[in-house]
Amino acid sequence: MFGCLVAGRLVQTDAVQVSQDKFVFNLTDYETVNHVVVFMLGTVPFPAGMGGAVYFSFPDPLSGGPVWQLLGFITNEKPSAIFKISGLKAGEGGAHPFGMMAASSVAQVGVSVEPLEQLAQQIPVSSAAVSTVDSFVQFTQKMLDSLYNFASSFAVSQAQMTPNPTETFIPSSCILKWYENFQRRMAQNPNFWKS
C-alpha cells in the first residue's frame, strides 16, 4: 500500500503492519538521511474519507525510547509527499502507538490511517516542511550558484593573466552583476522566467 524512498537507497515497499491501521518502515543510519519521500503504491487506495498521517521516529538520546514527530500526511488526492527530517530536534514530539523501536540505531517512518477531518486539524513539526519554492526555480538557483562558483575557481587577477589569443576573458564582476540581478528578479516575481 505504501512506499518509502531515501536518496541513495533502494525504494522500500516492505512496510510492517503493526496494527490494522498502522504501518512502519525501518530506516538504518538515519543520521545520514536528509529527506524522506512517502508515497502510495497505487495498488490499494485509502478508504473513502481517510488518509495517512506520516510520522518519523528516532531514538531519544536521553531515554533511548522512540520519539514520534508528525511530518504531514498523504491522501488519495495527494498520494506522495517529501519531508525534511535532517532538521528534526531530539526531545520534541511524543509517544505514539506504533510500537517499540527495533534497535537504538534504527529510526522509523510510520503511516497511521486516520479520518481526513482529523488529519486537517493536526499540526506537523515545522522543521519537517519542505520548501514550497518551485523545483525548477530551486534547480535554476543551485545551477547558477554552481556555475558562478565553478567559474570563480579559475579567477586570476589582471597581473596574473598571460596573453592568449585563443581565449576570451569575461570579467567575473559581469557574471556576478547578472546573477544578483537574476536573484532580485526572482525575489520580486518567482514566475518571471515563464514569460
PDB file of C-alpha atoms in Angstrom:
ATOM      1  CA  MET A   1       0.000   0.000   0.000  1.00  0.00           C
ATOM      2  CA  PHE A   2       2.885   2.408   0.845  1.00  0.00           C
ATOM      3  CA  GLY A   3       6.432   3.052  -0.254  1.00  0.00           C
ATOM      4  CA  CYS A   4       9.304   4.965   1.312  1.00  0.00           C
ATOM      5  CA  LEU A   5      12.236   6.492  -0.538  1.00  0.00           C
ATOM      6  CA  VAL A   6      15.510   7.880   0.771  1.00  0.00           C
ATOM      7  CA  ALA A   7      18.120   9.280  -1.610  1.00  0.00           C
ATOM      8  CA  GLY A   8      20.850   6.786  -2.414  1.00  0.00           C
ATOM      9  CA  ARG A   9      18.890   3.794  -1.159  1.00  0.00           C
ATOM     10  CA  LEU A  10      16.553   1.249  -2.676  1.00  0.00           C
ATOM     11  CA  VAL A  11      12.840   2.007  -2.533  1.00  0.00           C
ATOM     12  CA  GLN A  12      11.201   0.348   0.464  1.00  0.00           C
ATOM     13  CA  THR A  13       7.809  -1.235  -0.088  1.00  0.00           C
ATOM     14  CA  ASP A  14       8.026  -3.622   2.841  1.00  0.00           C
ATOM     15  CA  ALA A  15       6.101  -1.643   5.451  1.00  0.00           C
ATOM     16  CA  VAL A  16       5.465  -3.649   8.604  1.00  0.00           C
ATOM     17  CA  GLN A  17       1.797  -3.589   9.573  1.00  0.00           C
ATOM     18  CA  VAL A  18       1.815  -3.133  13.369  1.00  0.00           C
ATOM     19  CA  SER A  19      -1.972  -2.851  13.664  1.00  0.00           C
ATOM     20  CA  GLN A  20      -4.974  -2.734  11.353  1.00  0.00           C
ATOM     21  CA  ASP A  21      -4.384   0.933  10.506  1.00  0.00           C
ATOM     22  CA  LYS A  22      -0.680   1.493  11.248  1.00  0.00           C
ATOM     23  CA  PHE A  23       2.398   0.741   9.129  1.00  0.00           C
ATOM     24  CA  VAL A  24       6.115   1.370   9.746  1.00  0.00           C
ATOM     25  CA  PHE A  25       9.323   1.397   7.719  1.00  0.00           C
ATOM     26  CA  ASN A  26      12.687   0.908   9.419  1.00  0.00           C
ATOM     27  CA  LEU A  27      15.478   3.339   8.483  1.00  0.00           C
ATOM     28  CA  THR A  28      19.014   2.379   9.389  1.00  0.00           C
ATOM     29  CA  ASP A  29      21.695   5.059   9.593  1.00  0.00           C
ATOM     30  CA  TYR A  30      19.026   7.723   9.971  1.00  0.00           C
ATOM     31  CA  GLU A  31      21.674  10.295  10.930  1.00  0.00           C
ATOM     32  CA  THR A  32      22.717  10.498   7.263  1.00  0.00           C
ATOM     33  CA  VAL A  33      19.173  10.972   5.905  1.00  0.00           C
ATOM     34  CA  ASN A  34      18.084  14.489   4.919  1.00  0.00           C
ATOM     35  CA  HIS A  35      14.705  13.851   3.257  1.00  0.00           C
ATOM     36  CA  VAL A  36      12.154  11.049   3.169  1.00  0.00           C
ATOM     37  CA  VAL A  37       9.516  10.535   0.490  1.00  0.00           C
ATOM     38  CA  VAL A  38       6.405   8.587   1.466  1.00  0.00           C
ATOM     39  CA  PHE A  39       4.013   7.545  -1.269  1.00  0.00           C
ATOM     40  CA  MET A  40       1.104   5.283  -2.086  1.00  0.00           C
ATOM     41  CA  LEU A  41       1.906   2.371  -4.386  1.00  0.00           C
ATOM     42  CA  GLY A  42      -1.379   2.728  -6.260  1.00  0.00           C
ATOM     43  CA  THR A  43      -2.465  -0.825  -5.532  1.00  0.00           C
ATOM     44  CA  VAL A  44      -4.808  -0.069  -2.626  1.00  0.00           C
ATOM     45  CA  PRO A  45      -6.403   3.378  -2.147  1.00  0.00           C
ATOM     46  CA  PHE A  46      -7.352   4.791   1.234  1.00  0.00           C
ATOM     47  CA  PRO A  47     -10.960   4.088   2.231  1.00  0.00           C
ATOM     48  CA  ALA A  48     -13.347   6.992   1.487  1.00  0.00           C
ATOM     49  CA  GLY A  49     -12.791   9.876   3.900  1.00  0.00           C
ATOM     50  CA  MET A  50      -9.455   8.523   5.112  1.00  0.00           C
ATOM     51  CA  GLY A  51      -5.794   9.474   4.654  1.00  0.00           C
ATOM     52  CA  GLY A  52      -2.438   8.681   6.193  1.00  0.00           C
ATOM     53  CA  ALA A  53      -0.666  10.726   8.869  1.00  0.00           C
ATOM     54  CA  VAL A  54       3.089  10.362   8.354  1.00  0.00           C
ATOM     55  CA  TYR A  55       5.325  10.238  11.423  1.00  0.00           C
ATOM     56  CA  PHE A  56       9.056   9.963  11.952  1.00  0.00           C
ATOM     57  CA  SER A  57      10.587   8.328  14.997  1.00  0.00           C
ATOM     58  CA  PHE A  58      14.161   8.181  16.195  1.00  0.00           C
ATOM     59  CA  PRO A  59      15.721   7.092  19.457  1.00  0.00           C
ATOM     60  CA  ASP A  60      15.649   9.755  22.174  1.00  0.00           C
ATOM     61  CA  PRO A  61      19.290  10.301  23.178  1.00  0.00           C
ATOM     62  CA  LEU A  62      18.312  10.557  26.859  1.00  0.00           C
ATOM     63  CA  SER A  63      15.791   7.766  27.346  1.00  0.00           C
ATOM     64  CA  GLY A  64      16.650   5.606  24.322  1.00  0.00           C
ATOM     65  CA  GLY A  65      12.916   5.197  23.661  1.00  0.00           C
ATOM     66  CA  PRO A  66      11.178   6.287  20.464  1.00  0.00           C
ATOM     67  CA  VAL A  67      10.200   9.926  19.927  1.00  0.00           C
ATOM     68  CA  TRP A  68       7.471  10.295  17.287  1.00  0.00           C
ATOM     69  CA  GLN A  69       7.067  13.521  15.318  1.00  0.00           C
ATOM     70  CA  LEU A  70       4.241  14.287  12.892  1.00  0.00           C
ATOM     71  CA  LEU A  71       5.637  15.198   9.457  1.00  0.00           C
ATOM     72  CA  GLY A  72       2.417  15.632   7.459  1.00  0.00           C
ATOM     73  CA  PHE A  73       0.011  13.405   5.555  1.00  0.00           C
ATOM     74  CA  ILE A  74      -0.840  11.713   2.267  1.00  0.00           C
ATOM     75  CA  THR A  75      -4.274  11.092   0.746  1.00  0.00           C
ATOM     76  CA  ASN A  76      -5.784   9.584  -2.389  1.00  0.00           C
ATOM     77  CA  GLU A  77      -5.742  13.106  -3.862  1.00  0.00           C
ATOM     78  CA  LYS A  78      -2.134  13.774  -2.702  1.00  0.00           C
ATOM     79  CA  PRO A  79      -0.567  10.306  -2.838  1.00  0.00           C
ATOM     80  CA  SER A  80       3.027  11.340  -2.124  1.00  0.00           C
ATOM     81  CA  ALA A  81       4.948  13.818  -0.008  1.00  0.00           C
ATOM     82  CA  ILE A  82       8.558  14.695   0.681  1.00  0.00           C
ATOM     83  CA  PHE A  83       9.640  15.601   4.201  1.00  0.00           C
ATOM     84  CA  LYS A  84      12.828  17.148   5.525  1.00  0.00           C
ATOM     85  CA  ILE A  85      13.974  15.171   8.551  1.00  0.00           C
ATOM     86  CA  SER A  86      17.522  16.489   8.916  1.00  0.00           C
ATOM     87  CA  GLY A  87      16.262  19.451  10.951  1.00  0.00           C
ATOM     88  CA  LEU A  88      14.196  17.477  13.464  1.00  0.00           C
ATOM     89  CA  LYS A  89      15.225  18.000  17.062  1.00  0.00           C
ATOM     90  CA  ALA A  90      15.558  15.365  19.755  1.00  0.00           C
ATOM     91  CA  GLY A  91      13.162  15.771  22.647  1.00  0.00           C
ATOM     92  CA  GLU A  92      10.354  17.221  20.508  1.00  0.00           C
ATOM     93  CA  GLY A  93       7.340  15.044  19.821  1.00  0.00           C
ATOM     94  CA  GLY A  94       5.914  12.322  21.978  1.00  0.00           C
ATOM     95  CA  ALA A  95       4.778   8.754  22.292  1.00  0.00           C
ATOM     96  CA  HIS A  96       2.622   7.292  19.531  1.00  0.00           C
ATOM     97  CA  PRO A  97       1.093   3.829  19.243  1.00  0.00           C
ATOM     98  CA  PHE A  98       3.391   2.438  16.534  1.00  0.00           C
ATOM     99  CA  GLY A  99       5.244   0.181  18.937  1.00  0.00           C
ATOM    100  CA  MET A 100       8.853  -0.036  20.054  1.00  0.00           C
ATOM    101  CA  MET A 101      11.999   0.609  18.068  1.00  0.00           C
ATOM    102  CA  ALA A 102      13.814  -2.372  16.589  1.00  0.00           C
ATOM    103  CA  ALA A 103      17.212  -1.178  17.862  1.00  0.00           C
ATOM    104  CA  SER A 104      18.759   2.004  19.201  1.00  0.00           C
ATOM    105  CA  SER A 105      20.338   2.831  15.828  1.00  0.00           C
ATOM    106  CA  VAL A 106      17.133   2.436  13.801  1.00  0.00           C
ATOM    107  CA  ALA A 107      14.624   5.157  13.044  1.00  0.00           C
ATOM    108  CA  GLN A 108      11.129   4.513  11.734  1.00  0.00           C
ATOM    109  CA  VAL A 109       8.686   6.204   9.387  1.00  0.00           C
ATOM    110  CA  GLY A 110       5.107   5.457  10.351  1.00  0.00           C
ATOM    111  CA  VAL A 111       1.859   5.859   8.435  1.00  0.00           C
ATOM    112  CA  SER A 112      -1.311   5.952  10.504  1.00  0.00           C
ATOM    113  CA  VAL A 113      -4.610   5.676   8.611  1.00  0.00           C
ATOM    114  CA  GLU A 114      -6.927   8.351  10.032  1.00  0.00           C
ATOM    115  CA  PRO A 115     -10.042  10.357   9.045  1.00  0.00           C
ATOM    116  CA  LEU A 116      -9.345  13.326   6.763  1.00  0.00           C
ATOM    117  CA  GLU A 117     -11.028  15.691   9.258  1.00  0.00           C
ATOM    118  CA  GLN A 118      -8.540  14.600  11.911  1.00  0.00           C
ATOM    119  CA  LEU A 119      -5.586  14.976   9.542  1.00  0.00           C
ATOM    120  CA  ALA A 120      -6.629  18.544   8.696  1.00  0.00           C
ATOM    121  CA  GLN A 121      -6.531  19.508  12.394  1.00  0.00           C
ATOM    122  CA  GLN A 122      -3.093  18.073  13.174  1.00  0.00           C
ATOM    123  CA  ILE A 123      -0.053  20.351  13.179  1.00  0.00           C
ATOM    124  CA  PRO A 124       3.161  18.856  11.779  1.00  0.00           C
ATOM    125  CA  VAL A 125       6.598  19.689  13.129  1.00  0.00           C
ATOM    126  CA  SER A 126       7.562  22.930  11.355  1.00  0.00           C
ATOM    127  CA  SER A 127      11.111  21.819  10.568  1.00  0.00           C
ATOM    128  CA  ALA A 128       9.758  18.900   8.502  1.00  0.00           C
ATOM    129  CA  ALA A 129       8.230  21.183   5.886  1.00  0.00           C
ATOM    130  CA  VAL A 130       9.944  21.188   2.533  1.00  0.00           C
ATOM    131  CA  SER A 131      10.395  24.447   0.664  1.00  0.00           C
ATOM    132  CA  THR A 132       7.387  25.447  -1.420  1.00  0.00           C
ATOM    133  CA  VAL A 133       9.613  27.143  -3.995  1.00  0.00           C
ATOM    134  CA  ASP A 134       9.051  25.671  -7.429  1.00  0.00           C
ATOM    135  CA  SER A 135      11.509  22.837  -8.082  1.00  0.00           C
ATOM    136  CA  PHE A 136      12.579  24.442 -11.376  1.00  0.00           C
ATOM    137  CA  VAL A 137      13.376  27.668  -9.538  1.00  0.00           C
ATOM    138  CA  GLN A 138      15.388  25.740  -6.923  1.00  0.00           C
ATOM    139  CA  PHE A 139      17.257  23.882  -9.656  1.00  0.00           C
ATOM    140  CA  THR A 140      17.977  27.112 -11.514  1.00  0.00           C
ATOM    141  CA  GLN A 141      19.276  28.856  -8.399  1.00  0.00           C
ATOM    142  CA  LYS A 142      21.528  25.923  -7.491  1.00  0.00           C
ATOM    143  CA  MET A 143      22.753  25.617 -11.069  1.00  0.00           C
ATOM    144  CA  LEU A 144      23.636  29.307 -11.207  1.00  0.00           C
ATOM    145  CA  ASP A 145      25.395  29.122  -7.820  1.00  0.00           C
ATOM    146  CA  SER A 146      27.373  26.178  -9.134  1.00  0.00           C
ATOM    147  CA  LEU A 147      28.235  27.960 -12.393  1.00  0.00           C
ATOM    148  CA  TYR A 148      29.427  31.076 -10.571  1.00  0.00           C
ATOM    149  CA  ASN A 149      31.460  29.056  -8.050  1.00  0.00           C
ATOM    150  CA  PHE A 150      32.994  26.960 -10.841  1.00  0.00           C
ATOM    151  CA  ALA A 151      33.876  29.969 -12.980  1.00  0.00           C
ATOM    152  CA  SER A 152      35.237  31.830  -9.938  1.00  0.00           C
ATOM    153  CA  SER A 153      37.602  28.976  -9.185  1.00  0.00           C
ATOM    154  CA  PHE A 154      39.527  29.905 -12.367  1.00  0.00           C
ATOM    155  CA  ALA A 155      39.723  33.607 -11.490  1.00  0.00           C
ATOM    156  CA  VAL A 156      43.060  35.329 -11.844  1.00  0.00           C
ATOM    157  CA  SER A 157      43.955  38.967 -11.360  1.00  0.00           C
ATOM    158  CA  GLN A 158      44.931  41.095 -14.367  1.00  0.00           C
ATOM    159  CA  ALA A 159      48.549  40.944 -13.190  1.00  0.00           C
ATOM    160  CA  GLN A 160      48.407  37.122 -13.307  1.00  0.00           C
ATOM    161  CA  MET A 161      46.957  36.983 -16.822  1.00  0.00           C
ATOM    162  CA  THR A 162      49.116  35.880 -19.687  1.00  0.00           C
ATOM    163  CA  PRO A 163      48.116  36.843 -23.218  1.00  0.00           C
ATOM    164  CA  ASN A 164      46.355  34.021 -25.033  1.00  0.00           C
ATOM    165  CA  PRO A 165      44.771  34.850 -28.412  1.00  0.00           C
ATOM    166  CA  THR A 166      42.559  31.716 -28.355  1.00  0.00           C
ATOM    167  CA  GLU A 167      40.851  32.613 -25.047  1.00  0.00           C
ATOM    168  CA  THR A 168      38.103  35.153 -24.393  1.00  0.00           C
ATOM    169  CA  PHE A 169      38.004  36.556 -20.882  1.00  0.00           C
ATOM    170  CA  ILE A 170      34.831  37.743 -19.212  1.00  0.00           C
ATOM    171  CA  PRO A 171      35.147  39.880 -16.079  1.00  0.00           C
ATOM    172  CA  SER A 172      33.765  37.956 -13.100  1.00  0.00           C
ATOM    173  CA  SER A 173      32.090  41.164 -11.931  1.00  0.00           C
ATOM    174  CA  CYS A 174      29.913  40.956 -15.071  1.00  0.00           C
ATOM    175  CA  ILE A 175      28.665  37.464 -14.139  1.00  0.00           C
ATOM    176  CA  LEU A 176      28.175  38.461 -10.501  1.00  0.00           C
ATOM    177  CA  LYS A 177      26.187  41.557 -11.528  1.00  0.00           C
ATOM    178  CA  TRP A 178      23.971  39.434 -13.829  1.00  0.00           C
ATOM    179  CA  TYR A 179      23.434  36.829 -11.083  1.00  0.00           C
ATOM    180  CA  GLU A 180      22.496  39.453  -8.474  1.00  0.00           C
ATOM    181  CA  ASN A 181      20.029  40.944 -10.975  1.00  0.00           C
ATOM    182  CA  PHE A 182      18.598  37.447 -11.589  1.00  0.00           C
ATOM    183  CA  GLN A 183      18.160  36.864  -7.837  1.00  0.00           C
ATOM    184  CA  ARG A 184      16.480  40.253  -7.408  1.00  0.00           C
ATOM    185  CA  ARG A 185      14.051  39.493 -10.235  1.00  0.00           C
ATOM    186  CA  MET A 186      13.318  36.049  -8.758  1.00  0.00           C
ATOM    187  CA  ALA A 187      12.553  37.614  -5.370  1.00  0.00           C
ATOM    188  CA  GLN A 188      10.196  40.141  -6.951  1.00  0.00           C
ATOM    189  CA  ASN A 189       8.434  37.688  -9.263  1.00  0.00           C
ATOM    190  CA  PRO A 190       9.304  33.965  -8.970  1.00  0.00           C
ATOM    191  CA  ASN A 191       7.496  33.259 -12.260  1.00  0.00           C
ATOM    192  CA  PHE A 192       9.276  35.896 -14.399  1.00  0.00           C
ATOM    193  CA  TRP A 193      11.192  33.194 -16.308  1.00  0.00           C
ATOM    194  CA  LYS A 194       7.905  31.664 -17.561  1.00  0.00           C
ATOM    195  CA  SER A 195       7.038  34.752 -19.596  1.00  0.00           C
TER     196      SER A 195
END
